[in-house]
Every structure is written in C-alpha cells, then in structure tokens.
Coordinates of C-alpha atoms and ligand atoms in Angstrom, one line a residue:
M1 CA 37.5 -43.6 68.6
L2 CA 33.6 -45.5 67.6
V3 CA 32.9 -46.9 70.9
K4 CA 33.5 -43.7 72.5
R5 CA 31.4 -42.0 70.1
L6 CA 28.5 -44.3 70.1
L7 CA 28.9 -43.0 73.8
F8 CA 28.4 -40.2 73.7
L9 CA 25.7 -40.4 71.3
A10 CA 24.2 -43.0 73.5
L11 CA 24.8 -40.8 76.9
F12 CA 23.5 -37.4 75.3
G13 CA 20.6 -39.3 73.2
I14 CA 21.8 -37.8 70.2
A15 CA 21.6 -41.3 68.6
S16 CA 18.8 -39.6 65.7
A17 CA 21.7 -37.5 64.8
V18 CA 23.5 -40.0 62.9
E19 CA 21.0 -41.0 60.7
Q20 CA 21.0 -39.7 57.7
V21 CA 18.6 -37.9 55.6
R22 CA 17.0 -39.3 52.5
Y23 CA 15.5 -37.5 49.5
D24 CA 13.3 -40.1 48.2
N25 CA 11.8 -39.2 45.4
Y26 CA 12.5 -35.9 45.7
K27 CA 12.7 -34.6 42.1
V28 CA 15.4 -31.5 40.8
Y29 CA 14.1 -29.5 38.1
N30 CA 14.9 -27.0 35.3
V31 CA 12.9 -23.9 35.2
R32 CA 13.3 -21.3 32.8
I33 CA 12.8 -17.7 34.1
D34 CA 11.8 -15.6 31.1
D35 CA 10.9 -12.4 33.4
R36 CA 11.3 -10.2 36.7
Q37 CA 7.3 -11.8 38.0
Q38 CA 8.4 -15.3 37.5
F39 CA 11.4 -14.7 39.5
N40 CA 9.8 -12.7 42.2
L41 CA 7.0 -15.8 42.0
L42 CA 9.5 -18.7 42.3
N43 CA 11.4 -16.7 45.4
A44 CA 7.8 -15.9 47.2
Q45 CA 7.2 -19.9 47.2
E46 CA 10.6 -21.3 48.3
K47 CA 9.9 -21.0 51.7
V48 CA 5.7 -22.1 51.5
L49 CA 7.3 -25.0 49.1
R50 CA 10.4 -25.8 50.9
L51 CA 12.0 -25.4 47.8
S52 CA 15.7 -26.0 47.6
S53 CA 17.5 -24.2 45.2
W54 CA 20.4 -26.2 43.7
R55 CA 21.4 -23.3 41.4
E56 CA 20.0 -19.9 40.8
V57 CA 19.3 -18.1 37.7
R58 CA 21.8 -15.4 36.6
H59 CA 20.0 -14.4 33.4
L60 CA 16.6 -13.6 32.7
G61 CA 15.9 -16.8 29.5
E62 CA 18.4 -18.8 31.4
S63 CA 17.3 -21.7 34.5
S64 CA 17.5 -22.4 37.7
D65 CA 17.6 -25.9 39.3
I66 CA 15.3 -26.6 41.8
M67 CA 14.9 -29.3 44.2
V68 CA 11.1 -30.2 45.7
A69 CA 10.2 -33.0 48.2
P70 CA 7.5 -35.4 47.0
Q71 CA 4.6 -34.0 48.8
Y72 CA 5.2 -30.6 46.9
E73 CA 5.5 -32.0 43.5
E74 CA 2.2 -31.5 42.2
T75 CA 1.7 -27.8 43.4
F76 CA 5.0 -26.9 42.3
E77 CA 4.2 -28.2 38.4
S78 CA 0.9 -26.7 38.6
L79 CA 2.5 -23.2 39.9
L80 CA 4.3 -23.4 37.0
L81 CA 1.4 -24.4 34.6
K82 CA -0.2 -21.8 36.3
H83 CA 2.1 -19.3 35.3
N84 CA 3.1 -20.4 32.5
I85 CA 7.3 -20.9 33.2
S86 CA 8.5 -23.9 30.8
Y87 CA 10.6 -26.1 32.8
S88 CA 12.2 -30.2 32.6
L89 CA 12.4 -32.6 35.0
K90 CA 16.3 -33.1 35.2
I91 CA 16.5 -35.6 38.1
D92 CA 13.3 -37.8 39.1
N93 CA 15.1 -39.2 42.7
V94 CA 17.7 -37.2 44.3
Q95 CA 18.7 -40.4 46.5
R96 CA 18.8 -43.0 43.8
H97 CA 22.4 -40.8 42.3
I98 CA 23.1 -40.0 46.1
D99 CA 23.3 -44.5 46.7
A100 CA 25.0 -44.0 43.4
Q101 CA 27.4 -41.6 44.6
R102 CA 28.4 -44.1 47.3
S103 CA 28.0 -47.3 45.7
L104 CA 31.1 -48.9 45.0
Q105 CA 32.9 -50.9 46.8
R106 CA 35.4 -48.6 49.2
T107 CA 38.9 -49.2 49.4
G108 CA 40.9 -46.7 51.4
Y109 CA 43.0 -45.9 47.9
H110 CA 43.1 -42.6 46.7
E111 CA 42.6 -43.6 42.9
W112 CA 40.0 -40.9 41.6
T113 CA 36.9 -44.1 41.8
Q114 CA 35.1 -42.5 44.6
Y115 CA 34.2 -40.0 46.3
H116 CA 36.5 -40.3 50.0
T117 CA 35.5 -39.1 53.0
L118 CA 37.2 -36.2 55.0
D119 CA 39.6 -39.1 57.0
E120 CA 40.4 -40.4 53.7
I121 CA 41.7 -37.6 52.0
Y122 CA 43.7 -36.4 55.8
A123 CA 45.4 -40.0 54.9
W124 CA 46.2 -39.2 51.8
L125 CA 47.6 -35.8 52.5
D126 CA 50.1 -37.7 55.4
L127 CA 51.2 -40.0 52.3
I128 CA 52.2 -37.8 49.9
E129 CA 53.7 -35.5 52.4
S130 CA 56.2 -38.5 53.8
R131 CA 56.8 -39.7 50.2
Y132 CA 57.2 -36.4 48.4
P133 CA 58.7 -34.3 51.7
D134 CA 61.6 -31.7 49.5
I135 CA 58.4 -30.6 47.7
V136 CA 55.0 -30.8 49.7
K137 CA 55.5 -28.5 52.6
P138 CA 52.2 -28.9 54.8
F139 CA 49.9 -26.3 56.9
T140 CA 47.2 -26.0 59.0
I141 CA 45.0 -23.1 59.2
G142 CA 43.7 -23.4 62.3
D143 CA 40.7 -25.5 63.8
S144 CA 37.0 -25.4 62.6
Y145 CA 34.2 -24.9 65.0
E146 CA 33.8 -28.3 66.2
G147 CA 37.7 -28.7 66.4
R148 CA 38.8 -30.6 63.4
P149 CA 42.1 -29.6 61.4
I150 CA 41.6 -27.1 58.5
R151 CA 45.0 -28.8 56.4
G152 CA 46.3 -27.8 53.1
V153 CA 50.0 -27.7 51.3
K154 CA 51.8 -25.6 49.6
I155 CA 53.7 -27.4 46.7
S156 CA 56.9 -25.9 45.6
Y157 CA 59.7 -27.8 43.3
Q158 CA 61.8 -23.6 43.6
E159 CA 61.9 -20.9 45.8
G160 CA 61.1 -17.6 43.7
N161 CA 58.3 -18.7 42.1
P162 CA 55.0 -17.1 42.1
A163 CA 51.9 -18.7 43.7
V164 CA 48.8 -19.5 43.6
F165 CA 45.9 -19.7 46.3
I166 CA 43.3 -22.4 45.6
E167 CA 40.6 -22.9 48.8
S168 CA 37.8 -26.0 47.8
N169 CA 35.0 -27.5 49.1
I170 CA 34.2 -24.1 51.4
H171 CA 30.3 -25.5 50.3
A172 CA 30.1 -28.8 52.2
R173 CA 27.7 -30.7 49.2
E174 CA 30.0 -30.2 46.7
W175 CA 32.5 -32.5 46.5
I176 CA 33.5 -32.9 43.2
T177 CA 35.7 -29.7 44.4
S178 CA 38.2 -32.0 46.6
A179 CA 38.1 -34.8 44.4
T180 CA 39.3 -32.6 41.6
I181 CA 42.1 -30.6 43.3
T182 CA 43.7 -33.6 45.1
Y183 CA 44.0 -35.6 41.8
F184 CA 45.7 -32.2 40.3
I185 CA 47.7 -32.1 43.2
D186 CA 48.8 -35.8 42.7
E187 CA 49.6 -34.2 38.6
L188 CA 51.6 -32.0 39.9
L189 CA 53.8 -34.6 42.3
V190 CA 54.0 -36.9 38.8
P191 CA 53.4 -35.0 35.7
R192 CA 52.4 -36.4 33.3
N193 CA 52.8 -34.1 30.3
P194 CA 55.1 -30.8 30.2
G195 CA 52.7 -28.5 30.7
V196 CA 51.7 -29.9 34.1
R197 CA 55.6 -29.9 34.8
D198 CA 56.2 -26.6 33.7
L199 CA 52.8 -25.4 36.5
A200 CA 54.5 -27.5 38.8
Y201 CA 57.8 -26.7 38.5
N202 CA 57.8 -22.3 38.1
V203 CA 54.9 -22.2 40.2
D204 CA 53.9 -22.6 44.0
W205 CA 50.6 -24.5 45.0
Y206 CA 49.0 -23.0 48.4
I207 CA 45.8 -26.0 47.7
I208 CA 43.5 -26.4 50.9
P209 CA 41.7 -29.7 49.5
V210 CA 38.6 -29.1 52.2
L211 CA 37.9 -25.9 53.7
N212 CA 34.8 -26.7 55.3
V213 CA 35.6 -29.5 57.2
D214 CA 33.1 -29.9 59.2
G215 CA 30.7 -29.1 57.0
F216 CA 31.7 -31.3 54.8
V217 CA 31.8 -34.4 57.6
Y218 CA 28.2 -33.5 57.7
S219 CA 27.1 -34.4 54.5
H220 CA 29.0 -37.5 54.1
E221 CA 27.3 -39.0 57.6
V222 CA 24.1 -36.9 57.8
E223 CA 22.9 -34.6 55.3
R224 CA 23.9 -35.0 52.0
L225 CA 22.8 -31.8 50.6
W226 CA 24.7 -29.9 53.1
R227 CA 26.0 -26.5 52.5
K228 CA 27.1 -24.3 55.2
S229 CA 29.7 -24.8 58.5
R230 CA 28.4 -25.9 61.4
M231 CA 28.3 -23.4 64.3
P232 CA 25.2 -22.4 65.7
S233 CA 23.9 -19.2 65.1
D234 CA 20.6 -19.0 65.8
P235 CA 20.0 -18.3 69.3
T236 CA 17.0 -21.1 69.7
G237 CA 19.7 -23.6 68.1
E238 CA 17.0 -24.9 65.3
C239 CA 19.2 -23.4 62.5
I240 CA 23.1 -24.2 62.7
G241 CA 26.1 -23.0 59.5
T242 CA 26.8 -20.1 57.8
D243 CA 27.8 -19.3 54.7
L244 CA 31.2 -19.0 54.5
N245 CA 31.3 -17.9 51.0
R246 CA 29.5 -14.9 52.5
N247 CA 31.4 -15.2 55.9
F248 CA 34.4 -12.8 54.5
D249 CA 34.9 -9.1 55.0
F250 CA 34.6 -7.2 52.1
L251 CA 31.2 -5.5 51.8
W252 CA 30.2 -8.1 54.2
M253 CA 26.1 -8.5 54.1
L254 CA 25.8 -5.7 50.7
T255 CA 23.4 -8.0 48.8
G256 CA 23.5 -11.4 47.9
A257 CA 23.4 -12.7 51.6
S258 CA 21.1 -13.0 54.1
A259 CA 20.8 -12.3 58.0
D260 CA 18.8 -15.4 58.4
P261 CA 20.2 -18.0 60.1
C262 CA 18.0 -20.4 58.7
S263 CA 19.3 -19.5 54.7
E264 CA 21.1 -21.2 53.0
I265 CA 22.8 -17.9 51.9
Y266 CA 23.0 -16.5 56.1
A267 CA 26.2 -14.4 56.3
G268 CA 27.0 -15.4 60.0
P269 CA 26.3 -12.9 62.8
S270 CA 29.7 -10.7 61.9
A271 CA 32.1 -11.0 58.8
E272 CA 35.1 -13.9 59.4
S273 CA 32.7 -14.9 62.8
D274 CA 33.3 -18.4 61.5
P275 CA 36.6 -19.4 62.3
E276 CA 36.8 -21.3 59.1
I277 CA 37.1 -18.0 57.5
S278 CA 39.2 -15.7 60.3
Q279 CA 42.0 -18.3 60.4
L280 CA 41.8 -18.3 56.3
T281 CA 42.7 -14.3 56.6
A282 CA 45.1 -14.7 59.4
Y283 CA 46.9 -17.7 57.4
I284 CA 46.7 -15.6 53.9
N285 CA 48.0 -12.6 55.9
N286 CA 50.4 -14.2 58.3
S287 CA 52.2 -17.0 56.7
I288 CA 52.7 -16.4 52.6
P289 CA 54.9 -12.8 51.9
E290 CA 52.9 -10.1 51.3
G291 CA 52.8 -10.1 47.1
T292 CA 53.1 -13.7 46.7
I293 CA 50.0 -14.8 45.6
K294 CA 49.0 -13.8 42.4
I295 CA 45.9 -16.2 41.7
Y296 CA 43.3 -16.9 43.3
I297 CA 40.6 -19.8 43.1
S298 CA 37.8 -20.3 45.2
L299 CA 36.4 -23.7 43.9
H300 CA 33.1 -24.6 43.6
S301 CA 30.6 -26.4 41.3
Y302 CA 28.3 -26.6 39.5
G303 CA 27.5 -24.1 36.5
Q304 CA 30.8 -24.5 34.5
Y305 CA 31.4 -20.8 34.8
V306 CA 34.7 -18.9 35.7
L307 CA 33.5 -15.7 37.6
S308 CA 35.8 -12.5 38.7
P309 CA 35.0 -9.3 40.5
W310 CA 33.0 -7.5 41.1
G311 CA 30.3 -9.8 42.9
H312 CA 28.1 -7.0 44.4
T313 CA 27.5 -5.2 40.9
D314 CA 27.6 -5.5 37.3
A315 CA 27.2 -1.3 36.7
E316 CA 31.0 -1.0 37.0
F317 CA 34.2 -3.7 36.6
P318 CA 37.2 -3.7 38.4
E319 CA 40.5 -1.9 36.9
H320 CA 42.1 -5.6 36.8
Y321 CA 38.9 -7.0 34.6
P322 CA 40.8 -7.3 30.9
Q323 CA 43.5 -9.5 32.3
M324 CA 41.1 -11.2 34.6
M325 CA 38.8 -12.3 31.6
H326 CA 42.2 -13.3 29.2
V327 CA 42.8 -15.3 32.2
A328 CA 39.9 -16.8 32.5
K329 CA 40.0 -17.1 28.7
G330 CA 43.2 -19.0 28.7
F331 CA 41.3 -21.6 31.2
S332 CA 38.2 -21.9 29.4
D333 CA 39.5 -21.9 25.8
A334 CA 42.4 -24.8 27.0
L335 CA 39.8 -27.4 28.2
Y336 CA 37.4 -26.4 25.2
R337 CA 40.5 -27.7 22.7
R338 CA 40.8 -30.7 24.5
Y339 CA 37.4 -31.9 26.3
G340 CA 35.0 -30.1 24.4
T341 CA 33.8 -28.6 28.0
V342 CA 32.2 -25.2 27.9
F343 CA 33.1 -23.1 30.3
T344 CA 31.4 -19.4 30.2
Y345 CA 33.9 -16.6 31.8
G346 CA 32.6 -13.3 33.3
S347 CA 31.8 -11.4 36.6
S348 CA 29.7 -12.8 38.5
A349 CA 27.3 -9.9 39.2
T350 CA 24.8 -10.5 36.7
T351 CA 20.9 -8.5 36.7
L352 CA 19.6 -11.2 38.9
Y353 CA 22.3 -12.5 40.8
E354 CA 24.2 -10.2 43.0
V355 CA 27.1 -11.8 46.1
S356 CA 29.2 -9.9 48.4
G357 CA 31.4 -11.4 51.1
S358 CA 32.7 -13.8 49.0
G359 CA 36.3 -15.5 48.8
K360 CA 37.6 -13.8 45.5
E361 CA 35.9 -10.1 46.3
W362 CA 38.0 -10.3 49.5
A363 CA 41.0 -11.7 47.8
Y364 CA 40.9 -9.0 45.2
A365 CA 39.7 -5.8 47.4
V366 CA 41.6 -6.0 49.9
K367 CA 44.9 -8.6 49.4
N368 CA 45.3 -7.3 45.9
I369 CA 45.6 -10.7 44.6
T370 CA 45.0 -9.4 40.4
I371 CA 43.8 -12.4 39.5
P372 CA 40.4 -14.0 42.3
Y373 CA 38.1 -16.5 40.5
T374 CA 34.9 -18.5 41.4
I375 CA 35.4 -21.2 39.1
E376 CA 32.2 -23.8 39.4
L377 CA 33.1 -27.1 38.0
R378 CA 30.6 -29.6 36.0
D379 CA 27.9 -30.1 35.4
K380 CA 25.1 -27.6 34.1
G381 CA 22.7 -28.8 35.6
E382 CA 22.1 -32.7 34.6
L383 CA 23.3 -33.8 38.2
G384 CA 24.7 -31.3 39.7
F385 CA 25.8 -32.1 43.0
V386 CA 25.0 -35.6 42.7
L387 CA 27.8 -36.5 39.8
P388 CA 28.9 -40.1 39.8
P389 CA 32.1 -41.1 41.6
E390 CA 33.1 -41.8 37.4
D391 CA 33.1 -38.3 36.4
I392 CA 35.9 -37.6 38.8
I393 CA 38.5 -38.3 36.5
P394 CA 37.1 -36.3 33.5
V395 CA 36.4 -33.2 35.3
A396 CA 39.8 -33.6 37.0
R397 CA 42.1 -34.3 33.7
E398 CA 39.8 -31.4 32.3
V399 CA 40.6 -28.8 35.3
T400 CA 43.9 -29.6 35.3
E401 CA 44.6 -28.5 31.6
G402 CA 42.3 -25.5 32.1
F403 CA 45.1 -24.4 35.1
V404 CA 47.6 -25.0 32.2
G405 CA 45.8 -22.4 30.1
M406 CA 45.4 -20.3 33.3
I407 CA 48.8 -19.7 33.5
A408 CA 50.2 -19.1 30.0
A409 CA 47.6 -16.8 30.2
A410 CA 48.4 -15.0 33.5
R411 CA 52.1 -14.9 31.7
E412 CA 50.9 -13.0 29.1
V413 CA 49.3 -10.2 30.7
D414 CA 52.3 -10.4 33.3
V415 CA 50.4 -11.5 35.9
L416 CA 53.1 -14.3 36.6
Ligands
NAG1 C1 3.7 -19.1 27.3 O1 4.7 -19.2 27.0 C2 4.9 -18.9 25.5 C3 6.4 -19.2 25.0 O2 7.4 -20.2 25.9 C4 4.4 -17.9 24.8 O3 3.9 -18.5 23.1 C5 3.0 -17.8 25.0 O4 2.8 -16.8 24.3 C6 3.1 -17.8 26.5 N1 1.3 -17.5 26.6 C7 0.7 -17.1 28.0 C8 -0.4 -17.0 28.2 O5 1.8 -16.1 28.7
NAG2 C1 44.4 -9.4 57.2 O1 45.1 -8.4 56.1 C2 43.7 -7.0 55.7 C3 45.4 -6.7 55.3 O2 46.0 -6.8 54.4 C4 43.6 -6.6 56.9 O3 42.6 -5.2 56.4 C5 42.5 -8.0 57.8 O4 42.8 -7.2 58.5 C6 43.8 -9.0 57.9 N1 42.7 -10.0 58.3 C7 43.4 -11.0 59.5 C8 42.2 -12.2 59.9 O5 44.6 -10.6 59.4
NAG3 C1 46.2 -2.7 47.9 O1 46.3 -1.4 47.4 C2 46.3 -0.2 47.2 C3 46.4 0.2 46.9 O2 46.0 -0.1 44.7 C4 46.9 -0.2 48.8 O3 46.4 1.3 48.8 C5 47.1 -1.0 49.7 O4 47.8 -1.2 50.9 C6 47.2 -2.5 49.0 N1 47.0 -3.4 50.1 C7 47.9 -4.6 50.3 C8 47.5 -5.4 51.6 O5 48.9 -4.6 49.8
ZN4 ZN1 29.4 -23.4 46.4

C-alpha cells in the first residue's frame, strides 16, 4: 500500500503534497469586538492580513479567536492598537501545540490518550463490531469524494427504542469530536454507571464518528487546521473543499455562507453537492424509519455551546424552541453539576453570527426532528483546535454526563 502510494506520488510529481504544512510562530489572539466598526474592520482585513478565524464572535462585547502568521503579526497588533481593540495573546506558537498533539508514543490501542488516525478509528470499529455483534450494527452511508467509506455504528440493546443521531467531525480539524464520541460509544458498550446504562438500553444511537473522512485524513497528513471537504470546485483548481456544514439542502446559501470556493465557509456549487452530505441525508431518509430519530446532534469544537435553530435569523424562533431549550439546559446543567464546565445554550443566530445550510437546520426543518443541536465542545479559546490529548478523557466524560442529562430532560418534555 505504502509502496504503491509512494510510486503514485513519484509518478505524478506531487510529493510535496505529503509535506506537512507548518505553523511555526503563528499566533492566536483573543480579540474583543465592542462595536460594529471593529467587526467590519477586522472582516475587511481578513484577506489582506491573511487572518484565519478560529472562532467567530457571536455578540458585541464578546471575543473572536484569530490566527495570524508571523509576517503579519506587527501590522495586526498595530491595527488593533490604533483602533483601540482589546486583545490578548492566547497561543504564541501554534506549531508547538500541534506537535504536542502528536508527541505521545503512538500505540494502536484505543485508550483515549491520543488522537487517532482514520485507519485507527476504523480498526477500532472493526474490533467493537466483532466483540459486540448483538449490540453494534455497522453501517456505511457511502464513499467520500476521494473514495473512503464513511462508516457509522448503530448501538441498540433492544427493538423499539427512540433514536439519537450524531454526526461528528464534519469539520476536519475538530479532532476532539471523534475522540469524544468514540469514548461515548465505548461507554455505551460497557456502561460504568446506571445513568449511562439507561442511555444504552433504552435509546438507539446512530453515530458517525468521522463524517468528513477526506478532510480528516488531510488534517492528519498535510494540514492540521484543514476544515472543509476535499472536493475541488474552483475551476482553476486553486481552492479545494466545501464547508460541509453549509451544504445541506435547507435555505442553502441564504446567509453565513460563501459562494467563493476559496472561503472557509464555501457552501459548495449547489445544495448537497458533496457526496458526504447527499449520502448522509439519503441514509437518514432511506435507512432509518421515519420518525424514530428524536434528537440530532452535529458535534463540533470549540466554544462550549449547545446551539439550536434557527441559525439564519434571531428575529423568530422555531415552534419547538421551548423544548429545545429545556433539553439543552438538561445537558448543560448535568455536566456543570458534575464537572463545573459551563456550556452556554440558545439559538445559533445572534446579531453578529448567522448561518444556513447546516445539519441541525436540515434535521429540524426537513426531517421534523424535534431536538436538533450543534454542540461545540471545549474549550473557550485557550487552545481551541489544538487541545492536548490529555484533555480527551475529561471532555468525553463531561459530554457523557451531558447526554445523561439531555435524555432525562427530553423525557420530561415527552420528546422521548
Ligand atoms: C478605548 O477603549 C476603552 C475601553 O476598552 C475606553 O475606555 C477608551 O475610552 C477608548 N479610547 C478611545 C480613544 O476610543
Ligand atoms: C430526504 O427526504 C426529504 C423529505 O423528508 C426530501 O426533501 C429530500 O429531498 C430527501 N433527500 C434525499 C437525498 O433523499
Ligand atoms: C414535517 O411536518 C410538516 C408539518 O408539520 C409536514 O408537512 C411534513 O410532511 C413533515 N415531514 C416529514 C418528513 O415528516
Ligand atoms: Zn465545526
């Protein structure tokens, strides 16, 4: 396999493709946005200073996380000073944290002490499928653009359960999501407390640990901070990839998405243009009995939010908003009680941030799934995408506790 691949690279002269992109001395700033002018100013400078947004600001008075290359650092800082924008430096060398994410002695074992590759995650799925054949039902929604299978598991202890559907790692660089959800799968298989045992026995879980398989592999092999799919859309071939969480067929391209193939939030040439999304929705349509999915979760990082529809407007609320908030509160309170981590909940649209064409919006508006969330895991802008592997277990444990609270709250409002 490796030989074949090296041969391929040699033949086509794209050996440079396997050279990893480095972020030596790239910095991440936490920048507070107090008014519209500051907001517009930073947006206008994004291309000029090649700023990379790690986290968008949601409300005035809150902050955005911005990565800056060393050659633009001075200009960027003087711009902030000149416009009286307050900021703090969060990460002074992104590469150092990327190295720390990989530095552990690598093992093939899945013990949640390291970030695994797609091959390792799939080997682990093979293992649990063979070890728990009565409980784990494997499925594949289809192949990615580059031809990798997109695998999921249904965890079911008995027939007739209501279901929760979880897609994770739709954004490639959000590694903590697949690390967390595989831990949760393991918890369901070997429940360690009565709360989790209840979730396992009485709810069916459809889980796709890595939806954006191509982007995920690319983020491991080439560019750690890759976000999008790997399907080329730009005719010049310069810009690759669709933001898969803007590619769903509900209010596609209405707001908070871009028609520029080079943008990080490029929505794709058309709704469901990318096979990852068209096959996900076809799978949900055709392979899961209508009405069984009660909760849909799109797992992301970071920011510690539970976000519900609507994403495209904060001027109106969906019919089931009260239930959505009740269940989100159940999630947040449960993990806060036990671990002290604060998750904020509400609808995803705010005065500064709107989005359409995302998974949770499609799940609600098209599939009538009452409780649809985007959950943004830790942290709140300290390390963002480069959380160290030591954080995987703490994050996974708190999310597990959150799910216990979520299911209990869903029962209270008769969603389950
Ligand atoms: C700069 O911002 C601070 C608050 O962050 C404010 O007190 C001060 O008046 C501002 N100065 C100018 C020149 O706008
Ligand atoms: C899935 O079902 C919805 C209606 O429930 C429909 O609008 C949509 O086109 C279907 N998508 C696919 C890919 O089958
Ligand atoms: C969703 O609900 C609406 C009305 O509330 C209905 O018209 C539509 O057929 C339902 N769609 C599905 C897929 O159940
Ligand atoms: Zn994301």
